[in-house]
Amino acid sequence: MSRELNFKQELTGAFGDPISENPTQVMIEAAYRHHGLDWRYLTIEVKRGDLAAAVSGAKAMGFRGFNCTIPHKVAVIEHLDGLGESARLMGAVNCVVRRGSEWIGENTDGKGFVDSLGTLTNPRGKKVVIFGAGGAARAISVELALAGASHLTIVNRSPSRGEELVRLLREDVRVAADLVASHQEYTIPDGTDVVINATSIGLFPDIHARVPLNAGSLKSGMVVADVIPNPPITPLVRDARRAGCQVIDGLGMLVNQGVLGIQYWTGIQADPVVMRQALEKVFS
Ligand code: NDP
């Protein structure tokens, strides 16, 4: 007896602009193959003004969910039926999940980052300097605070976004937080445990751009993390290695938030090693 054939894959994907440099598909589809899932993850360029149509299209085509990246993480919220707890607190969604007939916005960025940081250090009681106040910085700072970080310094070029994030951290998350609103070179204070680049500085194609920090102030006891996934070896990663810091590159966060996304969409616990290896292969 021949078994029933199925030529229709389950669909997931990423909506963003720019998106062509985003390597998420490589690791997610590696996980789907590894775990025997006949699913696809499509990398889709969606312009700012086309988001509503894209979300309607995903619903019409029966997507199981999708990631959102720049510039859609906040704008997508009005097209959804509800938000998970982290997404509500952060006011940003990077992972949309179809649950029955409802479309729910989750945020896996910060949790993915904290899982990745946890391979080197426990954030509890740590003093952290974070460059950036956009979606990635919001997600990371909120989850670090929830994980017990004792003090957060936000360094951001534009004061308004920085002030908004510090207010959120102090008033809604109730963690000690300060703002340094500057694009001048910042000297990392002695006593800092963790330094994070959560800006888009260093992202392809601008791969030589440098985070405005005094590399001489990076000390060997510090953990330094960069969120830039492409290329994973940024000028900051190089400076931090040279200074003897423990370093987490952008693939760590990417893989761990991907594991969480797959769990939301499929219910399975994907193997992060398979996912990281797939990314390393394309970047080698
Ligand atoms: P946003 O556009 O929301 O925020 C960008 C941030 O970078 C802002 O704080 C902005 O400052 C700052 N910035 C950008 N260019 C400069 C510059 N030339 N000088 C100083 N500051 C600058 O983006 P996201 O937060 O969503 O994403 C940031 C980065 O994080 C992206 O590169 C993305 O690829 C990466 N990312 C990585 C993930 C991973 O899994 N590894 C997951 C999510 C994001 P200002 O407020 O002044 O404009």
CSV table of C-alpha atoms and ligand atoms in Angstrom, one decimal:
chain,number,residue,atom,x,y,z
A,1,MET,CA,0.0,0.0,0.0
A,2,SER,CA,1.5,3.4,-0.9
A,3,ARG,CA,1.6,6.0,1.8
A,4,GLU,CA,-0.2,9.3,1.4
A,5,LEU,CA,2.0,11.8,-0.3
A,6,ASN,CA,2.1,15.4,1.0
A,7,PHE,CA,3.7,18.2,-1.1
A,8,LYS,CA,2.5,21.1,1.1
A,9,GLN,CA,5.1,22.3,3.6
A,10,GLU,CA,4.3,24.3,6.8
A,11,LEU,CA,5.5,27.9,6.3
A,12,THR,CA,7.5,30.2,8.6
A,13,GLY,CA,9.8,33.0,7.8
A,14,ALA,CA,11.2,36.4,8.5
A,15,PHE,CA,9.8,39.8,7.4
A,16,GLY,CA,12.2,42.8,7.3
A,17,ASP,CA,14.0,45.4,5.3
A,18,PRO,CA,16.9,45.1,4.9
A,19,ILE,CA,16.7,41.3,5.1
A,20,SER,CA,19.0,39.8,2.5
A,21,GLU,CA,22.0,39.7,4.9
A,22,ASN,CA,19.9,37.9,7.6
A,23,PRO,CA,21.2,34.3,8.0
A,24,THR,CA,18.3,33.0,10.1
A,25,GLN,CA,17.0,30.7,7.4
A,26,VAL,CA,20.2,28.7,7.3
A,27,MET,CA,20.0,27.7,11.0
A,28,ILE,CA,16.2,27.2,11.2
A,29,GLU,CA,16.0,25.0,8.1
A,30,ALA,CA,19.0,23.0,9.3
A,31,ALA,CA,17.0,22.4,12.5
A,32,TYR,CA,13.8,21.5,10.6
A,33,ARG,CA,15.8,18.9,8.5
A,34,HIS,CA,17.7,17.6,11.5
A,35,HIS,CA,14.4,17.0,13.4
A,36,GLY,CA,12.6,15.6,10.3
A,37,LEU,CA,10.1,18.4,9.9
A,38,ASP,CA,8.8,19.2,6.4
A,39,TRP,CA,8.7,22.9,7.2
A,40,ARG,CA,10.2,25.9,5.4
A,41,TYR,CA,11.6,29.3,6.6
A,42,LEU,CA,11.5,32.0,4.0
A,43,THR,CA,13.5,35.2,4.0
A,44,ILE,CA,11.1,37.9,2.8
A,45,GLU,CA,11.8,41.6,2.1
A,46,VAL,CA,8.8,43.6,3.4
A,47,LYS,CA,9.0,47.4,3.0
A,48,ARG,CA,7.8,49.5,5.8
A,49,GLY,CA,4.5,50.5,4.1
A,50,ASP,CA,3.7,46.9,3.1
A,51,LEU,CA,3.6,45.3,6.5
A,52,ALA,CA,-0.2,45.2,6.8
A,53,ALA,CA,-0.4,43.4,3.4
A,54,ALA,CA,2.4,41.0,4.3
A,55,VAL,CA,0.7,40.0,7.6
A,56,SER,CA,-2.6,39.5,5.8
A,57,GLY,CA,-0.8,37.5,3.2
A,58,ALA,CA,0.8,35.3,5.9
A,59,LYS,CA,-2.6,34.7,7.5
A,60,ALA,CA,-4.2,33.9,4.1
A,61,MET,CA,-1.4,31.5,3.2
A,62,GLY,CA,-1.6,29.7,6.5
A,63,PHE,CA,1.8,30.5,7.9
A,64,ARG,CA,2.5,28.9,11.3
A,65,GLY,CA,4.4,32.1,12.4
A,66,PHE,CA,7.1,34.4,11.4
A,67,ASN,CA,10.0,36.5,12.8
A,68,CYS,CA,10.0,40.3,12.4
A,69,THR,CA,13.1,42.4,12.2
A,70,ILE,CA,14.0,46.0,11.3
A,71,PRO,CA,11.7,48.1,10.8
A,72,HIS,CA,8.7,46.0,11.9
A,73,LYS,CA,9.2,45.0,15.5
A,74,VAL,CA,6.9,47.6,16.9
A,75,ALA,CA,4.7,48.3,13.9
A,76,VAL,CA,3.6,44.6,13.7
A,77,ILE,CA,1.8,44.9,17.1
A,78,GLU,CA,-1.3,46.5,15.7
A,79,HIS,CA,-1.8,43.6,13.4
A,80,LEU,CA,-1.8,40.9,16.1
A,81,ASP,CA,-4.5,39.5,18.5
A,82,GLY,CA,-2.3,39.6,21.7
A,83,LEU,CA,1.1,39.8,23.2
A,84,GLY,CA,3.2,37.5,25.4
A,85,GLU,CA,4.6,38.9,28.7
A,86,SER,CA,8.1,39.9,27.5
A,87,ALA,CA,6.8,41.4,24.3
A,88,ARG,CA,4.2,43.5,26.3
A,89,LEU,CA,6.9,44.8,28.7
A,90,MET,CA,9.3,45.6,25.9
A,91,GLY,CA,6.7,47.0,23.4
A,92,ALA,CA,8.4,45.0,20.6
A,93,VAL,CA,7.7,41.7,18.9
A,94,ASN,CA,10.3,39.6,17.0
A,95,CYS,CA,8.4,36.3,16.8
A,96,VAL,CA,4.7,36.0,15.8
A,97,VAL,CA,3.1,32.7,16.7
A,98,ARG,CA,-0.2,31.3,15.3
A,99,ARG,CA,-2.2,29.8,18.2
A,100,GLY,CA,-5.5,28.4,16.9
A,101,SER,CA,-7.0,31.3,15.1
A,102,GLU,CA,-5.1,33.9,17.0
A,103,TRP,CA,-1.8,35.6,16.1
A,104,ILE,CA,0.3,36.3,19.2
A,105,GLY,CA,3.4,38.4,19.4
A,106,GLU,CA,6.3,37.1,21.5
A,107,ASN,CA,9.8,38.4,22.0
A,108,THR,CA,12.6,35.9,22.0
A,109,ASP,CA,15.6,38.3,21.4
A,110,GLY,CA,16.3,39.0,25.1
A,111,LYS,CA,15.7,35.5,26.3
A,112,GLY,CA,18.0,34.2,23.5
A,113,PHE,CA,20.6,36.7,24.6
A,114,VAL,CA,20.4,35.7,28.2
A,115,ASP,CA,20.6,32.0,27.4
A,116,SER,CA,23.7,32.7,25.3
A,117,LEU,CA,25.3,34.9,28.1
A,118,GLY,CA,24.5,32.1,30.6
A,119,THR,CA,27.1,29.9,28.9
A,120,LEU,CA,29.8,32.3,30.3
A,121,THR,CA,28.3,34.0,33.3
A,122,ASN,CA,25.2,34.4,35.5
A,123,PRO,CA,23.7,37.9,35.1
A,124,ARG,CA,22.6,38.0,38.7
A,125,GLY,CA,24.2,40.9,40.5
A,126,LYS,CA,26.2,42.0,37.5
A,127,LYS,CA,26.9,45.6,36.3
A,128,VAL,CA,26.2,45.9,32.6
A,129,VAL,CA,26.9,48.5,29.9
A,130,ILE,CA,24.7,48.3,26.9
A,131,PHE,CA,25.3,50.3,23.7
A,132,GLY,CA,22.0,51.1,21.9
A,133,ALA,CA,18.4,51.8,22.9
A,134,GLY,CA,16.5,50.2,19.9
A,135,GLY,CA,14.6,46.9,19.8
A,136,ALA,CA,17.5,44.7,20.6
A,137,ALA,CA,18.7,46.8,23.5
A,138,ARG,CA,15.2,47.0,25.0
A,139,ALA,CA,14.8,43.2,24.8
A,140,ILE,CA,18.3,42.5,26.2
A,141,SER,CA,18.1,45.0,29.0
A,142,VAL,CA,14.6,43.9,30.2
A,143,GLU,CA,15.6,40.2,30.2
A,144,LEU,CA,18.9,41.0,32.0
A,145,ALA,CA,17.0,42.9,34.6
A,146,LEU,CA,14.5,40.1,35.0
A,147,ALA,CA,17.5,37.7,35.3
A,148,GLY,CA,18.8,39.8,38.3
A,149,ALA,CA,21.4,42.2,36.8
A,150,SER,CA,22.0,44.8,39.4
A,151,HIS,CA,22.8,47.9,37.3
A,152,LEU,CA,22.4,48.8,33.7
A,153,THR,CA,24.1,51.7,31.9
A,154,ILE,CA,22.5,52.5,28.5
A,155,VAL,CA,24.8,54.4,26.1
A,156,ASN,CA,22.9,55.7,23.1
A,157,ARG,CA,23.4,58.3,20.4
A,158,SER,CA,19.9,59.8,20.5
A,159,PRO,CA,18.8,61.0,23.9
A,160,SER,CA,15.1,60.5,23.4
A,161,ARG,CA,15.2,56.7,22.7
A,162,GLY,CA,17.8,56.3,25.6
A,163,GLU,CA,15.5,58.2,28.0
A,164,GLU,CA,12.5,56.1,27.0
A,165,LEU,CA,14.4,52.9,27.7
A,166,VAL,CA,15.8,54.0,31.0
A,167,ARG,CA,12.4,55.1,32.1
A,168,LEU,CA,11.0,51.7,31.2
A,169,LEU,CA,13.8,49.9,33.1
A,170,ARG,CA,13.4,52.1,36.2
A,171,GLU,CA,9.7,52.4,36.4
A,172,ASP,CA,8.3,49.2,34.8
A,173,VAL,CA,11.1,46.7,35.4
A,174,ARG,CA,12.4,48.3,38.6
A,175,VAL,CA,16.1,48.0,38.1
A,176,ALA,CA,18.8,50.6,38.6
A,177,ALA,CA,19.6,52.2,35.3
A,178,ASP,CA,21.4,55.3,33.9
A,179,LEU,CA,21.7,56.9,30.5
A,180,VAL,CA,24.8,58.2,28.8
A,181,ALA,CA,23.5,60.0,25.7
A,182,SER,CA,26.5,60.4,23.5
A,183,HIS,CA,28.1,59.3,20.3
A,184,GLN,CA,31.6,60.2,21.6
A,185,GLU,CA,34.0,57.5,22.6
A,186,TYR,CA,32.8,56.0,25.9
A,187,THR,CA,35.3,54.7,28.5
A,188,ILE,CA,33.9,51.6,30.2
A,189,PRO,CA,33.9,52.2,34.0
A,190,ASP,CA,36.1,50.0,36.2
A,191,GLY,CA,33.9,47.4,37.9
A,192,THR,CA,31.8,46.7,34.8
A,193,ASP,CA,31.1,43.0,34.4
A,194,VAL,CA,29.4,42.8,31.0
A,195,VAL,CA,29.6,45.0,27.9
A,196,ILE,CA,27.1,44.6,25.1
A,197,ASN,CA,26.9,46.1,21.6
A,198,ALA,CA,23.1,46.2,20.9
A,199,THR,CA,23.3,48.8,18.1
A,200,SER,CA,23.4,48.0,14.4
A,201,ILE,CA,27.0,49.2,14.2
A,202,GLY,CA,29.1,46.6,12.4
A,203,LEU,CA,26.3,45.0,10.5
A,204,PHE,CA,27.0,44.1,6.8
A,205,PRO,CA,27.8,45.9,4.6
A,206,ASP,CA,29.2,48.5,7.1
A,207,ILE,CA,31.5,45.9,8.6
A,208,HIS,CA,34.4,48.2,9.6
A,209,ALA,CA,32.1,50.6,11.6
A,210,ARG,CA,33.2,50.7,15.3
A,211,VAL,CA,31.1,51.0,18.4
A,212,PRO,CA,32.1,54.3,20.0
A,213,LEU,CA,34.0,52.9,23.0
A,214,ASN,CA,37.6,53.2,24.2
A,215,ALA,CA,39.0,49.8,23.5
A,216,GLY,CA,41.7,50.4,26.1
A,217,SER,CA,39.0,50.4,28.8
A,218,LEU,CA,38.1,46.7,28.1
A,219,LYS,CA,39.6,44.6,30.8
A,220,SER,CA,40.3,40.9,30.9
A,221,GLY,CA,37.7,40.2,33.6
A,222,MET,CA,34.8,41.5,31.5
A,223,VAL,CA,32.4,39.5,29.3
A,224,VAL,CA,31.9,41.3,26.0
A,225,ALA,CA,28.9,40.4,23.7
A,226,ASP,CA,28.0,41.7,20.3
A,227,VAL,CA,24.6,41.2,18.7
A,228,ILE,CA,25.8,41.6,15.1
A,229,PRO,CA,25.2,38.2,13.5
A,230,ASN,CA,26.7,39.1,10.1
A,231,PRO,CA,29.6,39.1,10.1
A,232,PRO,CA,29.9,37.5,13.5
A,233,ILE,CA,33.5,38.7,14.0
A,234,THR,CA,33.1,42.4,14.4
A,235,PRO,CA,35.8,45.0,15.3
A,236,LEU,CA,34.4,44.9,18.9
A,237,VAL,CA,34.7,41.1,19.0
A,238,ARG,CA,38.4,41.5,17.8
A,239,ASP,CA,39.1,44.3,20.3
A,240,ALA,CA,37.6,42.3,23.2
A,241,ARG,CA,39.6,39.1,22.3
A,242,ARG,CA,42.7,41.2,22.2
A,243,ALA,CA,42.0,42.6,25.6
A,244,GLY,CA,41.6,39.0,27.0
A,245,CYS,CA,37.8,39.3,27.6
A,246,GLN,CA,35.4,36.4,27.4
A,247,VAL,CA,33.4,37.0,24.2
A,248,ILE,CA,30.0,36.1,22.8
A,249,ASP,CA,29.4,36.8,19.2
A,250,GLY,CA,26.0,37.6,17.5
A,251,LEU,CA,25.5,34.0,16.5
A,252,GLY,CA,25.1,33.0,20.1
A,253,MET,CA,22.0,35.2,20.5
A,254,LEU,CA,20.7,34.3,17.1
A,255,VAL,CA,20.9,30.6,17.7
A,256,ASN,CA,19.2,30.7,21.1
A,257,GLN,CA,16.4,33.0,20.0
A,258,GLY,CA,15.9,30.6,17.0
A,259,VAL,CA,15.6,27.7,19.4
A,260,LEU,CA,12.8,29.5,21.2
A,261,GLY,CA,11.1,30.5,18.0
A,262,ILE,CA,11.1,26.8,16.8
A,263,GLN,CA,9.7,25.8,20.1
A,264,TYR,CA,6.9,28.3,19.8
A,265,TRP,CA,6.0,27.3,16.3
A,266,THR,CA,6.5,23.5,16.3
A,267,GLY,CA,6.6,22.5,20.0
A,268,ILE,CA,10.0,20.8,19.5
A,269,GLN,CA,13.2,21.6,21.4
A,270,ALA,CA,15.7,22.1,18.5
A,271,ASP,CA,19.4,21.2,18.8
A,272,PRO,CA,21.4,24.5,19.1
A,273,VAL,CA,24.7,22.7,18.0
A,274,VAL,CA,23.2,21.7,14.6
A,275,MET,CA,22.0,25.3,14.2
A,276,ARG,CA,25.3,26.9,15.1
A,277,GLN,CA,27.2,24.5,12.8
A,278,ALA,CA,25.0,25.4,9.9
A,279,LEU,CA,25.7,29.2,10.5
A,280,GLU,CA,29.5,28.6,10.9
A,281,LYS,CA,29.5,26.7,7.6
A,282,VAL,CA,28.1,29.7,5.7
A,283,PHE,CA,30.3,32.2,7.4
A,284,SER,CA,33.5,30.1,7.1
B,1,NDP,P1,17.0,49.5,16.0
B,1,NDP,O1,16.9,50.3,14.6
B,1,NDP,O2,15.7,49.4,16.8
B,1,NDP,O3,18.1,50.3,16.9
B,1,NDP,C1,19.3,50.6,16.4
B,1,NDP,C2,20.2,51.1,17.5
B,1,NDP,O4,21.5,51.3,17.0
B,1,NDP,C3,19.8,52.4,18.1
B,1,NDP,O5,20.1,52.5,19.4
B,1,NDP,C4,20.6,53.4,17.2
B,1,NDP,O6,20.8,54.7,17.9
B,1,NDP,C5,21.9,52.7,17.2
B,1,NDP,N1,22.7,53.1,16.0
B,1,NDP,C6,22.6,52.7,14.7
B,1,NDP,N2,23.5,53.3,14.0
B,1,NDP,C7,24.3,54.0,14.8
B,1,NDP,C8,25.5,54.8,14.6
B,1,NDP,N3,26.1,54.9,13.4
B,1,NDP,N4,26.0,55.4,15.7
B,1,NDP,C9,25.5,55.2,16.9
B,1,NDP,N5,24.4,54.5,17.2
B,1,NDP,C10,23.8,53.9,16.1
B,1,NDP,O7,17.6,48.1,15.6
B,1,NDP,P2,17.5,46.8,16.5
B,1,NDP,O8,17.7,47.2,18.0
B,1,NDP,O9,16.3,46.0,16.2
B,1,NDP,O10,18.7,46.0,16.0
B,1,NDP,C11,20.1,46.4,16.3
B,1,NDP,C12,21.0,45.3,15.8
B,1,NDP,O11,20.8,44.1,16.6
B,1,NDP,C13,20.9,44.9,14.4
B,1,NDP,O12,22.1,45.0,13.8
B,1,NDP,C14,20.4,43.5,14.4
B,1,NDP,O13,20.9,42.7,13.3
B,1,NDP,C15,20.9,43.0,15.7
B,1,NDP,N6,20.1,41.9,16.2
B,1,NDP,C16,20.7,40.7,16.4
B,1,NDP,C17,20.0,39.6,16.9
B,1,NDP,C18,20.7,38.3,17.1
B,1,NDP,O14,20.0,37.4,17.3
B,1,NDP,N7,22.0,38.3,17.0
B,1,NDP,C19,18.6,39.8,17.2
B,1,NDP,C20,18.0,41.1,17.1
B,1,NDP,C21,18.8,42.1,16.6
B,1,NDP,P3,19.7,55.9,17.8
B,1,NDP,O15,18.6,55.6,18.8
B,1,NDP,O16,20.5,57.0,18.1
B,1,NDP,O17,19.2,55.8,16.4
